[in-house]
C-alpha cells in the first residue's frame, strides 16, 4: 500500500486553483490521442511501432490483465525492462489500473533489487524474457 505524501488535499486544491496542476493525467492524454489520432504513430522502438489506437488497446488489455492477476490499487510493481515499447505501455497501464509503478535500472544486481523490493514492498516484478 502506498505511503502518504506531503501533498495534502488542501495543497492539491491550492495548486489546481493557481494553475500549477490540472486534473489531466497521462492516461487522459493517451486516451485522447487514441480518440483524436488513432492512425498516427504513438510509440516505437527498433522492434515495434504502434499507432495510438493499437497502443490504447494494448494498454487497456495490460491494465485488465494486471487486475485479473490480483494486483490492487496502490500495489507496487517494479520493472527492469529496457527502454522499449513494452515499458512505455506498462507505465501507462499501471496508472490506468491504479497500480504504482517503479522502473528500475536493468543493470541492477541481486542485492540492489533486494533492497528496492524490500523497501517498496513490491508485489510484482516485470523483467524481460531475454535481453540482447
Short mmCIF file of N, CA and C in Angstrom, two decimals:
data_model
loop_
_atom_site.label_atom_id
_atom_site.label_comp_id
_atom_site.label_asym_id
_atom_site.label_seq_id
_atom_site.Cartn_x
_atom_site.Cartn_y
_atom_site.Cartn_z
N UNK A 1 0.84 -1.17 0.00
CA UNK A 1 0.00 0.00 0.00
C UNK A 1 0.89 1.24 0.00
N UNK A 2 0.45 2.26 -0.68
CA UNK A 2 1.23 3.49 -0.81
C UNK A 2 1.29 4.24 0.51
N UNK A 3 2.41 4.90 0.73
CA UNK A 3 2.59 5.72 1.92
C UNK A 3 2.04 7.12 1.64
N UNK A 4 1.57 7.80 2.65
CA UNK A 4 1.08 9.17 2.45
C UNK A 4 2.21 10.08 1.97
N UNK A 5 1.84 11.12 1.23
CA UNK A 5 2.83 12.07 0.76
C UNK A 5 2.60 13.41 1.44
N UNK A 6 3.44 14.36 1.13
CA UNK A 6 3.30 15.69 1.71
C UNK A 6 2.20 16.48 1.04
N UNK A 7 1.61 15.96 -0.02
CA UNK A 7 0.56 16.67 -0.75
C UNK A 7 -0.79 16.42 -0.09
N UNK A 8 -1.18 17.34 0.76
CA UNK A 8 -2.47 17.24 1.42
C UNK A 8 -3.56 17.63 0.43
N UNK A 9 -4.81 17.26 0.69
CA UNK A 9 -5.90 17.69 -0.20
C UNK A 9 -5.95 19.21 -0.35
N UNK A 10 -5.65 19.93 0.73
CA UNK A 10 -5.67 21.39 0.66
C UNK A 10 -4.57 21.92 -0.26
N UNK A 11 -3.39 21.32 -0.19
CA UNK A 11 -2.28 21.75 -1.05
C UNK A 11 -2.58 21.43 -2.51
N UNK A 12 -3.15 20.27 -2.77
CA UNK A 12 -3.53 19.90 -4.13
C UNK A 12 -4.53 20.90 -4.69
N UNK A 13 -5.53 21.24 -3.90
CA UNK A 13 -6.55 22.21 -4.35
C UNK A 13 -5.92 23.58 -4.61
N UNK A 14 -5.01 23.98 -3.75
CA UNK A 14 -4.32 25.26 -3.95
C UNK A 14 -3.53 25.26 -5.27
N UNK A 15 -2.81 24.17 -5.53
CA UNK A 15 -2.02 24.07 -6.76
C UNK A 15 -2.93 24.07 -7.99
N UNK A 16 -4.09 23.43 -7.89
CA UNK A 16 -5.03 23.42 -9.02
C UNK A 16 -5.61 24.82 -9.25
N UNK A 17 -5.97 25.51 -8.17
CA UNK A 17 -6.53 26.86 -8.30
C UNK A 17 -5.52 27.84 -8.89
N UNK A 18 -4.26 27.66 -8.54
CA UNK A 18 -3.21 28.54 -9.08
C UNK A 18 -2.80 28.15 -10.50
N UNK A 19 -3.31 27.02 -10.99
CA UNK A 19 -2.99 26.59 -12.34
C UNK A 19 -1.70 25.81 -12.47
N UNK A 20 -1.08 25.46 -11.34
CA UNK A 20 0.15 24.67 -11.38
C UNK A 20 -0.14 23.25 -11.85
N UNK A 21 -1.27 22.72 -11.41
CA UNK A 21 -1.68 21.36 -11.74
C UNK A 21 -3.05 21.40 -12.41
N UNK A 22 -3.29 20.40 -13.23
CA UNK A 22 -4.63 20.21 -13.80
C UNK A 22 -5.09 18.81 -13.41
N UNK A 23 -6.32 18.51 -13.73
CA UNK A 23 -6.85 17.18 -13.43
C UNK A 23 -6.51 16.18 -14.53
N UNK A 24 -5.85 16.64 -15.60
CA UNK A 24 -5.49 15.76 -16.71
C UNK A 24 -4.34 14.84 -16.31
N UNK A 25 -4.52 13.55 -16.56
CA UNK A 25 -3.49 12.56 -16.26
C UNK A 25 -2.84 12.08 -17.55
N UNK A 26 -1.70 11.42 -17.47
CA UNK A 26 -1.12 10.83 -18.68
C UNK A 26 -2.08 9.85 -19.37
N UNK A 27 -2.87 9.13 -18.60
CA UNK A 27 -3.86 8.22 -19.19
C UNK A 27 -4.87 9.01 -20.03
N UNK A 28 -5.30 10.16 -19.52
CA UNK A 28 -6.21 11.01 -20.28
C UNK A 28 -5.59 11.43 -21.61
N UNK A 29 -4.33 11.76 -21.60
CA UNK A 29 -3.63 12.17 -22.82
C UNK A 29 -3.57 11.01 -23.82
N UNK A 30 -3.20 9.82 -23.34
CA UNK A 30 -3.12 8.65 -24.22
C UNK A 30 -4.50 8.33 -24.80
N UNK A 31 -5.52 8.31 -23.96
CA UNK A 31 -6.88 8.00 -24.45
C UNK A 31 -7.36 9.07 -25.43
N UNK A 32 -7.06 10.34 -25.14
CA UNK A 32 -7.45 11.42 -26.03
C UNK A 32 -6.76 11.32 -27.38
N UNK A 33 -5.48 11.00 -27.38
CA UNK A 33 -4.76 10.85 -28.64
C UNK A 33 -5.26 9.65 -29.43
N UNK A 34 -5.63 8.57 -28.73
CA UNK A 34 -6.19 7.40 -29.42
C UNK A 34 -7.52 7.75 -30.07
N UNK A 35 -8.30 8.58 -29.41
CA UNK A 35 -9.58 9.02 -29.96
C UNK A 35 -9.39 9.99 -31.12
N UNK A 36 -8.49 10.97 -30.95
CA UNK A 36 -8.33 12.03 -31.93
C UNK A 36 -7.39 11.70 -33.09
N UNK A 37 -6.43 10.81 -32.85
CA UNK A 37 -5.42 10.48 -33.87
C UNK A 37 -5.15 8.97 -33.91
N UNK A 38 -6.17 8.14 -34.09
CA UNK A 38 -6.00 6.69 -33.95
C UNK A 38 -4.96 6.08 -34.89
N UNK A 39 -4.79 6.61 -36.07
CA UNK A 39 -3.87 6.01 -37.03
C UNK A 39 -2.46 6.56 -37.00
N UNK A 40 -2.23 7.59 -36.20
CA UNK A 40 -0.89 8.16 -36.12
C UNK A 40 0.00 7.32 -35.20
N UNK A 41 1.28 7.35 -35.49
CA UNK A 41 2.23 6.58 -34.68
C UNK A 41 2.35 7.18 -33.28
N UNK A 42 2.29 6.33 -32.29
CA UNK A 42 2.34 6.76 -30.90
C UNK A 42 3.67 6.44 -30.24
N UNK A 43 4.16 5.25 -30.48
CA UNK A 43 5.36 4.79 -29.77
C UNK A 43 6.09 3.80 -30.67
N UNK A 44 7.42 3.81 -30.58
CA UNK A 44 8.22 2.92 -31.43
C UNK A 44 9.54 2.59 -30.74
N UNK A 45 10.05 1.44 -31.08
CA UNK A 45 11.42 1.05 -30.72
C UNK A 45 11.97 0.29 -31.92
N UNK A 46 13.18 -0.23 -31.85
CA UNK A 46 13.71 -0.92 -33.02
C UNK A 46 12.92 -2.17 -33.45
N UNK A 47 12.11 -2.71 -32.54
CA UNK A 47 11.36 -3.94 -32.83
C UNK A 47 9.90 -3.71 -33.22
N UNK A 48 9.28 -2.67 -32.68
CA UNK A 48 7.84 -2.46 -32.86
C UNK A 48 7.49 -1.01 -33.07
N UNK A 49 6.38 -0.79 -33.75
CA UNK A 49 5.79 0.54 -33.92
C UNK A 49 4.30 0.39 -33.71
N UNK A 50 3.71 1.25 -32.87
CA UNK A 50 2.28 1.18 -32.60
C UNK A 50 1.62 2.52 -32.85
N UNK A 51 0.42 2.48 -33.40
CA UNK A 51 -0.39 3.68 -33.53
C UNK A 51 -1.04 3.96 -32.17
N UNK A 52 -1.67 5.13 -32.07
CA UNK A 52 -2.36 5.46 -30.83
C UNK A 52 -3.46 4.46 -30.53
N UNK A 53 -4.20 4.04 -31.56
CA UNK A 53 -5.28 3.06 -31.34
C UNK A 53 -4.72 1.72 -30.88
N UNK A 54 -3.63 1.27 -31.50
CA UNK A 54 -3.02 -0.01 -31.10
C UNK A 54 -2.46 0.09 -29.68
N UNK A 55 -1.84 1.22 -29.37
CA UNK A 55 -1.28 1.40 -28.03
C UNK A 55 -2.39 1.40 -26.98
N UNK A 56 -3.49 2.08 -27.25
CA UNK A 56 -4.60 2.11 -26.29
C UNK A 56 -5.15 0.72 -26.05
N UNK A 57 -5.32 -0.06 -27.13
CA UNK A 57 -5.82 -1.42 -26.96
C UNK A 57 -4.87 -2.24 -26.09
N UNK A 58 -3.57 -2.13 -26.36
CA UNK A 58 -2.58 -2.87 -25.57
C UNK A 58 -2.58 -2.42 -24.12
N UNK A 59 -2.67 -1.12 -23.89
CA UNK A 59 -2.69 -0.58 -22.53
C UNK A 59 -3.92 -1.07 -21.78
N UNK A 60 -5.08 -1.01 -22.41
CA UNK A 60 -6.31 -1.47 -21.76
C UNK A 60 -6.23 -2.96 -21.41
N UNK A 61 -5.74 -3.76 -22.35
CA UNK A 61 -5.61 -5.20 -22.08
C UNK A 61 -4.62 -5.47 -20.95
N UNK A 62 -3.51 -4.75 -20.97
CA UNK A 62 -2.50 -4.93 -19.94
C UNK A 62 -3.03 -4.51 -18.58
N UNK A 63 -3.73 -3.39 -18.50
CA UNK A 63 -4.31 -2.94 -17.23
C UNK A 63 -5.29 -3.97 -16.68
N UNK A 64 -6.16 -4.47 -17.55
CA UNK A 64 -7.12 -5.50 -17.12
C UNK A 64 -6.39 -6.78 -16.71
N UNK A 65 -5.37 -7.14 -17.45
CA UNK A 65 -4.60 -8.34 -17.12
C UNK A 65 -3.94 -8.24 -15.76
N UNK A 66 -3.40 -7.09 -15.43
CA UNK A 66 -2.79 -6.89 -14.11
C UNK A 66 -3.83 -7.04 -13.00
N UNK A 67 -5.00 -6.47 -13.22
CA UNK A 67 -6.07 -6.59 -12.22
C UNK A 67 -6.53 -8.04 -12.09
N UNK A 68 -6.63 -8.74 -13.22
CA UNK A 68 -7.03 -10.15 -13.18
C UNK A 68 -5.98 -11.02 -12.49
N UNK A 69 -4.71 -10.59 -12.54
CA UNK A 69 -3.65 -11.32 -11.85
C UNK A 69 -3.71 -11.12 -10.34
N UNK A 70 -4.53 -10.17 -9.89
CA UNK A 70 -4.69 -9.96 -8.45
C UNK A 70 -4.05 -8.69 -7.91
N UNK A 71 -3.51 -7.85 -8.77
CA UNK A 71 -2.99 -6.57 -8.31
C UNK A 71 -4.15 -5.69 -7.86
N UNK A 72 -3.90 -4.87 -6.85
CA UNK A 72 -4.91 -3.97 -6.31
C UNK A 72 -4.40 -2.54 -6.36
N UNK A 73 -5.32 -1.61 -6.19
CA UNK A 73 -4.98 -0.19 -6.16
C UNK A 73 -3.87 0.06 -5.14
N UNK A 74 -2.89 0.82 -5.55
CA UNK A 74 -1.74 1.22 -4.73
C UNK A 74 -0.75 0.09 -4.46
N UNK A 75 -0.92 -1.08 -5.09
CA UNK A 75 0.14 -2.08 -5.04
C UNK A 75 1.32 -1.54 -5.84
N UNK A 76 2.52 -2.00 -5.51
CA UNK A 76 3.73 -1.55 -6.20
C UNK A 76 4.20 -2.63 -7.17
N UNK A 77 4.45 -2.22 -8.40
CA UNK A 77 5.01 -3.09 -9.43
C UNK A 77 6.34 -2.50 -9.86
N UNK A 78 7.40 -3.30 -9.78
CA UNK A 78 8.73 -2.86 -10.18
C UNK A 78 9.03 -3.47 -11.54
N UNK A 79 9.71 -2.71 -12.38
CA UNK A 79 10.05 -3.19 -13.72
C UNK A 79 11.53 -3.00 -13.98
N UNK A 80 12.16 -4.00 -14.59
CA UNK A 80 13.54 -3.90 -15.03
C UNK A 80 13.62 -4.03 -16.54
N UNK A 81 12.64 -3.50 -17.22
CA UNK A 81 12.64 -3.55 -18.68
C UNK A 81 13.59 -2.51 -19.27
N UNK A 82 14.18 -2.80 -20.42
CA UNK A 82 14.96 -1.77 -21.12
C UNK A 82 14.01 -0.75 -21.73
N UNK A 83 14.54 0.32 -22.28
CA UNK A 83 13.72 1.30 -22.96
C UNK A 83 13.12 0.64 -24.20
N UNK A 84 11.83 0.39 -24.16
CA UNK A 84 11.15 -0.31 -25.24
C UNK A 84 9.67 0.04 -25.21
N UNK A 85 8.95 -0.37 -26.23
CA UNK A 85 7.52 -0.12 -26.31
C UNK A 85 6.80 -0.69 -25.09
N UNK A 86 7.18 -1.88 -24.69
CA UNK A 86 6.50 -2.53 -23.57
C UNK A 86 6.65 -1.73 -22.27
N UNK A 87 7.80 -1.13 -22.06
CA UNK A 87 8.00 -0.30 -20.86
C UNK A 87 7.04 0.88 -20.86
N UNK A 88 6.91 1.52 -21.99
CA UNK A 88 6.02 2.67 -22.12
C UNK A 88 4.57 2.26 -21.87
N UNK A 89 4.15 1.16 -22.49
CA UNK A 89 2.78 0.68 -22.33
C UNK A 89 2.50 0.26 -20.89
N UNK A 90 3.47 -0.41 -20.28
CA UNK A 90 3.31 -0.86 -18.89
C UNK A 90 3.16 0.33 -17.95
N UNK A 91 3.92 1.39 -18.19
CA UNK A 91 3.84 2.58 -17.35
C UNK A 91 2.43 3.18 -17.37
N UNK A 92 1.86 3.28 -18.55
CA UNK A 92 0.51 3.86 -18.67
C UNK A 92 -0.53 2.88 -18.13
N UNK A 93 -0.36 1.59 -18.40
CA UNK A 93 -1.33 0.59 -17.95
C UNK A 93 -1.40 0.51 -16.43
N UNK A 94 -0.26 0.62 -15.76
CA UNK A 94 -0.28 0.58 -14.29
C UNK A 94 -1.04 1.78 -13.74
N UNK A 95 -0.82 2.93 -14.35
CA UNK A 95 -1.57 4.11 -13.89
C UNK A 95 -3.06 3.92 -14.11
N UNK A 96 -3.42 3.38 -15.26
CA UNK A 96 -4.84 3.17 -15.58
C UNK A 96 -5.47 2.20 -14.57
N UNK A 97 -4.71 1.22 -14.11
CA UNK A 97 -5.22 0.23 -13.16
C UNK A 97 -5.09 0.69 -11.71
N UNK A 98 -4.47 1.85 -11.47
CA UNK A 98 -4.29 2.33 -10.10
C UNK A 98 -3.13 1.69 -9.37
N UNK A 99 -2.22 1.09 -10.13
CA UNK A 99 -1.07 0.39 -9.56
C UNK A 99 0.13 1.33 -9.62
N UNK A 100 0.91 1.36 -8.54
CA UNK A 100 2.11 2.18 -8.52
C UNK A 100 3.21 1.50 -9.33
N UNK A 101 3.99 2.28 -10.06
CA UNK A 101 4.98 1.73 -10.98
C UNK A 101 6.35 2.30 -10.66
N UNK A 102 7.34 1.43 -10.52
CA UNK A 102 8.71 1.86 -10.26
C UNK A 102 9.64 1.22 -11.28
N UNK A 103 10.13 2.01 -12.25
CA UNK A 103 11.12 1.45 -13.17
C UNK A 103 12.47 1.39 -12.48
N UNK A 104 13.14 0.26 -12.59
CA UNK A 104 14.47 0.09 -12.00
C UNK A 104 15.47 -0.13 -13.13
N UNK A 105 16.66 0.36 -12.93
CA UNK A 105 17.72 0.18 -13.92
C UNK A 105 17.90 -1.30 -14.21
N UNK A 106 17.96 -1.65 -15.47
CA UNK A 106 18.05 -3.06 -15.84
C UNK A 106 19.39 -3.68 -15.50
N UNK A 107 20.38 -2.86 -15.13
CA UNK A 107 21.70 -3.39 -14.79
C UNK A 107 21.88 -3.66 -13.30
N UNK A 108 20.85 -3.40 -12.50
CA UNK A 108 20.96 -3.66 -11.06
C UNK A 108 21.11 -5.15 -10.80
N UNK A 109 21.89 -5.46 -9.79
CA UNK A 109 22.15 -6.86 -9.41
C UNK A 109 21.20 -7.30 -8.30
N UNK A 110 21.37 -8.53 -7.86
CA UNK A 110 20.51 -9.13 -6.85
C UNK A 110 20.37 -8.26 -5.60
N UNK A 111 21.50 -7.80 -5.05
CA UNK A 111 21.45 -7.06 -3.78
C UNK A 111 20.70 -5.74 -3.92
N UNK A 112 20.93 -5.04 -5.04
CA UNK A 112 20.23 -3.77 -5.25
C UNK A 112 18.73 -4.01 -5.42
N UNK A 113 18.38 -5.05 -6.15
CA UNK A 113 16.97 -5.35 -6.34
C UNK A 113 16.32 -5.82 -5.04
N UNK A 114 17.03 -6.59 -4.24
CA UNK A 114 16.51 -7.00 -2.93
C UNK A 114 16.18 -5.77 -2.09
N UNK A 115 17.08 -4.80 -2.11
CA UNK A 115 16.86 -3.57 -1.35
C UNK A 115 15.61 -2.85 -1.84
N UNK A 116 15.51 -2.66 -3.15
CA UNK A 116 14.35 -1.96 -3.73
C UNK A 116 13.06 -2.70 -3.41
N UNK A 117 13.05 -4.00 -3.64
CA UNK A 117 11.83 -4.78 -3.41
C UNK A 117 11.44 -4.79 -1.94
N UNK A 118 12.42 -4.85 -1.07
CA UNK A 118 12.13 -4.85 0.36
C UNK A 118 11.59 -3.53 0.86
N UNK A 119 12.16 -2.44 0.38
CA UNK A 119 11.75 -1.12 0.85
C UNK A 119 10.47 -0.61 0.20
N UNK A 120 10.14 -1.09 -0.97
CA UNK A 120 8.91 -0.65 -1.62
C UNK A 120 7.74 -1.58 -1.33
N UNK A 121 8.04 -2.75 -0.77
CA UNK A 121 7.04 -3.79 -0.53
C UNK A 121 6.30 -4.12 -1.84
N UNK A 122 7.08 -4.19 -2.91
CA UNK A 122 6.52 -4.51 -4.23
C UNK A 122 5.86 -5.88 -4.20
N UNK A 123 4.76 -5.99 -4.92
CA UNK A 123 4.06 -7.27 -5.00
C UNK A 123 4.28 -7.94 -6.35
N UNK A 124 5.06 -7.29 -7.21
CA UNK A 124 5.35 -7.89 -8.51
C UNK A 124 6.55 -7.23 -9.16
N UNK A 125 7.19 -7.99 -10.06
CA UNK A 125 8.34 -7.51 -10.81
C UNK A 125 8.16 -7.93 -12.26
N UNK A 126 8.46 -7.03 -13.17
CA UNK A 126 8.42 -7.34 -14.60
C UNK A 126 9.85 -7.25 -15.13
N UNK A 127 10.32 -8.35 -15.70
CA UNK A 127 11.66 -8.40 -16.29
C UNK A 127 11.53 -8.94 -17.70
N UNK A 128 12.52 -8.66 -18.55
CA UNK A 128 12.44 -9.20 -19.92
C UNK A 128 12.69 -10.70 -19.93
N UNK A 129 12.03 -11.38 -20.86
CA UNK A 129 12.25 -12.81 -21.04
C UNK A 129 13.69 -13.04 -21.47
N UNK A 130 14.14 -12.20 -22.40
CA UNK A 130 15.56 -12.23 -22.80
C UNK A 130 15.93 -10.81 -23.20
N UNK A 131 17.22 -10.52 -23.08
CA UNK A 131 17.69 -9.19 -23.45
C UNK A 131 19.03 -9.34 -24.14
N UNK A 132 19.11 -8.77 -25.33
CA UNK A 132 20.29 -8.87 -26.19
C UNK A 132 20.55 -10.31 -26.53
#
